[in-house]
């Protein structure tokens, strides 16, 4: 959601900024813009509605020179997506240009004050208030940009990552962060790069600084990075080494990131387990469980907070932890939890699951849990993001950057980590016997191979997909561990093909959704062989009896369901609790191929953002 890129150095800024914006496209946006200080000291701002490519076309005949610049992709919150509301925003005199991610909550009050002083606004955004406020403070107190930013931010309530260019100081970018991520890249010859995450920076340098809330950084060419807070106290954020390869940021021959990421899952899962499951595949070692053994083992209750796909992973985590560790688990939408006045006790463990590590609602839920004295554990993908920094401990899923907006490999990575976590706690609590533990660990290590098998259904699913292109509604049914798989399958389809889809526990269907079933309604049933197999067969019969068209995911060799399903997709067998890791794959492929058949922009679905940094 919104992307920030900045560069100041010895090279032309424009190509670096545009490339950076493209790297951030996955976050979701609806307009883009760039500001450059040219070689004559002029500050040029160019903006366009639509994609970065539209901005490039708009800029074709413009002056794009200059080695200092900031650029932005905007996901509209205040004001429609058009070029006036796109960032950067000029200050009234045209001396400053500013870009912003986040929301300024008290912008109306601030704006009224500035309008009374005669400042004319050119957009309806909350962001423009910031640049007008900063310039107003600068000019009325005759102070420089950094000091004006410090004074201004004292008056601002809200979330922000901002970057500002000052025409009078073409060698400097000032940026600041509060509840919205910002990463500074340290280039070789004193050059600086800026990004909302490391992806626009990674190809230039592996040395980065993740700014903390309250930090204001001054990037001045050739000088050491200066980081202070609003009260001008020097801060000392650490330089971190990042480990992102260019290959991870590019499509590697696939037409879309999403399909690349679906196919990466076996390798990602091996990466996720590497160093955590020993070579004999009979023991899991998670340092977070070793370091905080007592806290985890004595937890009276676990509360999982998450949003979207991560919430679905949480539902699987609940079943894993309850069945193996015998600890009660609640799974909460972070957005509901934070405003519900929930009962949180000091002996609760709160597990926050988030791919991006920046989801605003999940961060707020963490804060609430911490204030109530609970122990907070993070399951995250993005290294160095806010959630891993605000939780007491946690486990990274290590699946590499996920660029497709619809989450795939992060989901299976989260489920893999939750499986390892449940097994580790269960062993410490002795709620699982040695033999079962070893058997399950060994099975977990076989899952990547089985995922490879599941990926072989790709061609069959591609053929099937065209049949469903014209569906208006779809129903996904599953039971037990496969119920969250049904929810996730339906979410994937909704997100990228814009077909309405619902996931339901199969037995609940008769309490409502059954009324919707007719020959127009595709029904996808996850009917792998487990203890509820016979029950789900009855549910399939209920659908068939009403003329519904059933596509069933079955365990390889199943001959029973074949007799009455319209289509079957065969999957390798595994233990029931690991089935979601396999069964999710054909549903990801199905959503992908249906969306491709419908000609949708699979990686950048309309209205969605990858990293939801506003509530
Ligand atoms: C957005 C994304 C989803 C994601 C959700 C939670 O809605 O489009 O793919 O599942 O946010 O994000 P998180 O980064 O916290 O897992």
PDB file of N, CA, C and O and ligand atoms in Angstrom, residues 307-310 354-356 359 405 407 495 609-610 612, ligand 1:
ATOM      1  N   UNK A 307      -4.524 -10.965   9.737  1.00  0.00           N
ATOM      2  CA  UNK A 307      -5.504 -10.475   8.757  1.00  0.00           C
ATOM      3  C   UNK A 307      -5.377 -11.315   7.480  1.00  0.00           C
ATOM      4  O   UNK A 307      -4.301 -11.834   7.184  1.00  0.00           O
ATOM      5  N   UNK A 308      -6.460 -11.371   6.728  1.00  0.00           N
ATOM      6  CA  UNK A 308      -6.428 -11.963   5.383  1.00  0.00           C
ATOM      7  C   UNK A 308      -5.943 -13.403   5.384  1.00  0.00           C
ATOM      8  O   UNK A 308      -6.338 -14.230   6.213  1.00  0.00           O
ATOM      9  N   UNK A 309      -5.059 -13.679   4.435  1.00  0.00           N
ATOM     10  CA  UNK A 309      -4.516 -15.033   4.299  1.00  0.00           C
ATOM     11  C   UNK A 309      -3.815 -15.481   5.577  1.00  0.00           C
ATOM     12  O   UNK A 309      -3.893 -16.654   5.964  1.00  0.00           O
ATOM     13  N   UNK A 310      -3.142 -14.562   6.240  1.00  0.00           N
ATOM     14  CA  UNK A 310      -2.432 -14.928   7.476  1.00  0.00           C
ATOM     15  C   UNK A 310      -3.418 -15.403   8.541  1.00  0.00           C
ATOM     16  O   UNK A 310      -3.099 -16.263   9.360  1.00  0.00           O
ATOM     17  N   UNK A 354       2.023 -12.432  10.091  1.00  0.00           N
ATOM     18  CA  UNK A 354       1.958 -11.417   9.033  1.00  0.00           C
ATOM     19  C   UNK A 354       3.069 -11.636   8.023  1.00  0.00           C
ATOM     20  O   UNK A 354       4.239 -11.761   8.409  1.00  0.00           O
ATOM     21  N   UNK A 355       2.706 -11.712   6.772  1.00  0.00           N
ATOM     22  CA  UNK A 355       3.728 -11.832   5.725  1.00  0.00           C
ATOM     23  C   UNK A 355       4.593 -10.580   5.693  1.00  0.00           C
ATOM     24  O   UNK A 355       5.801 -10.647   5.780  1.00  0.00           O
ATOM     25  N   UNK A 356       3.933  -9.424   5.562  1.00  0.00           N
ATOM     26  CA  UNK A 356       4.662  -8.167   5.362  1.00  0.00           C
ATOM     27  C   UNK A 356       5.308  -7.664   6.638  1.00  0.00           C
ATOM     28  O   UNK A 356       6.294  -6.935   6.600  1.00  0.00           O
ATOM     29  N   UNK A 359       1.348  -4.829   8.649  1.00  0.00           N
ATOM     30  CA  UNK A 359      -0.103  -4.622   8.642  1.00  0.00           C
ATOM     31  C   UNK A 359      -0.529  -3.810   9.867  1.00  0.00           C
ATOM     32  O   UNK A 359      -0.281  -4.213  11.017  1.00  0.00           O
ATOM     33  N   UNK A 405       0.309  -9.959  -5.222  1.00  0.00           N
ATOM     34  CA  UNK A 405      -0.518  -9.449  -4.121  1.00  0.00           C
ATOM     35  C   UNK A 405      -1.236 -10.604  -3.406  1.00  0.00           C
ATOM     36  O   UNK A 405      -1.345 -10.631  -2.186  1.00  0.00           O
ATOM     37  N   UNK A 407      -1.439 -13.809  -1.677  1.00  0.00           N
ATOM     38  CA  UNK A 407      -0.395 -14.545  -0.952  1.00  0.00           C
ATOM     39  C   UNK A 407      -0.481 -16.045  -1.239  1.00  0.00           C
ATOM     40  O   UNK A 407      -1.560 -16.635  -1.201  1.00  0.00           O
ATOM     41  N   UNK A 495      -9.884 -12.546  -4.888  1.00  0.00           N
ATOM     42  CA  UNK A 495      -8.858 -11.513  -4.994  1.00  0.00           C
ATOM     43  C   UNK A 495      -8.438 -11.245  -6.432  1.00  0.00           C
ATOM     44  O   UNK A 495      -8.267 -10.100  -6.820  1.00  0.00           O
ATOM     45  N   UNK A 609      -4.059  -4.120  -1.822  1.00  0.00           N
ATOM     46  CA  UNK A 609      -2.682  -3.737  -1.539  1.00  0.00           C
ATOM     47  C   UNK A 609      -1.998  -4.901  -0.854  1.00  0.00           C
ATOM     48  O   UNK A 609      -2.621  -5.666  -0.123  1.00  0.00           O
ATOM     49  N   UNK A 610      -0.724  -5.029  -1.115  1.00  0.00           N
ATOM     50  CA  UNK A 610       0.037  -6.141  -0.538  1.00  0.00           C
ATOM     51  C   UNK A 610       0.343  -5.889   0.929  1.00  0.00           C
ATOM     52  O   UNK A 610       0.362  -6.791   1.743  1.00  0.00           O
ATOM     53  N   UNK A 612      -0.793  -3.629   3.966  1.00  0.00           N
ATOM     54  CA  UNK A 612      -1.884  -2.717   4.329  1.00  0.00           C
ATOM     55  C   UNK A 612      -1.473  -1.908   5.565  1.00  0.00           C
ATOM     56  O   UNK A 612      -1.692  -2.331   6.701  1.00  0.00           O
TER      57      UNK A 612
HETATM   58  C1  LIG B   1      -3.506  -7.774   2.412  1.00  0.00           C
HETATM   59  C2  LIG B   1      -2.940  -8.704   1.357  1.00  0.00           C
HETATM   60  C3  LIG B   1      -3.227 -10.150   1.750  1.00  0.00           C
HETATM   61  C4  LIG B   1      -2.692 -10.431   3.148  1.00  0.00           C
HETATM   62  C5  LIG B   1      -3.230  -9.432   4.172  1.00  0.00           C
HETATM   63  C6  LIG B   1      -2.503  -9.559   5.502  1.00  0.00           C
HETATM   64  O1  LIG B   1      -4.901  -7.797   2.379  1.00  0.00           O
HETATM   65  O2  LIG B   1      -3.495  -8.421   0.091  1.00  0.00           O
HETATM   66  O3  LIG B   1      -2.588 -11.011   0.826  1.00  0.00           O
HETATM   67  O4  LIG B   1      -3.029 -11.726   3.517  1.00  0.00           O
HETATM   68  O5  LIG B   1      -3.032  -8.104   3.713  1.00  0.00           O
HETATM   69  O6  LIG B   1      -1.171  -9.173   5.320  1.00  0.00           O
HETATM   70  P1  LIG B   1       0.047  -9.625   6.179  1.00  0.00           P
HETATM   71  O7  LIG B   1       1.228  -8.964   5.529  1.00  0.00           O
HETATM   72  O8  LIG B   1      -0.175  -9.105   7.573  1.00  0.00           O
HETATM   73  O9  LIG B   1       0.148 -11.108   6.158  1.00  0.00           O
END
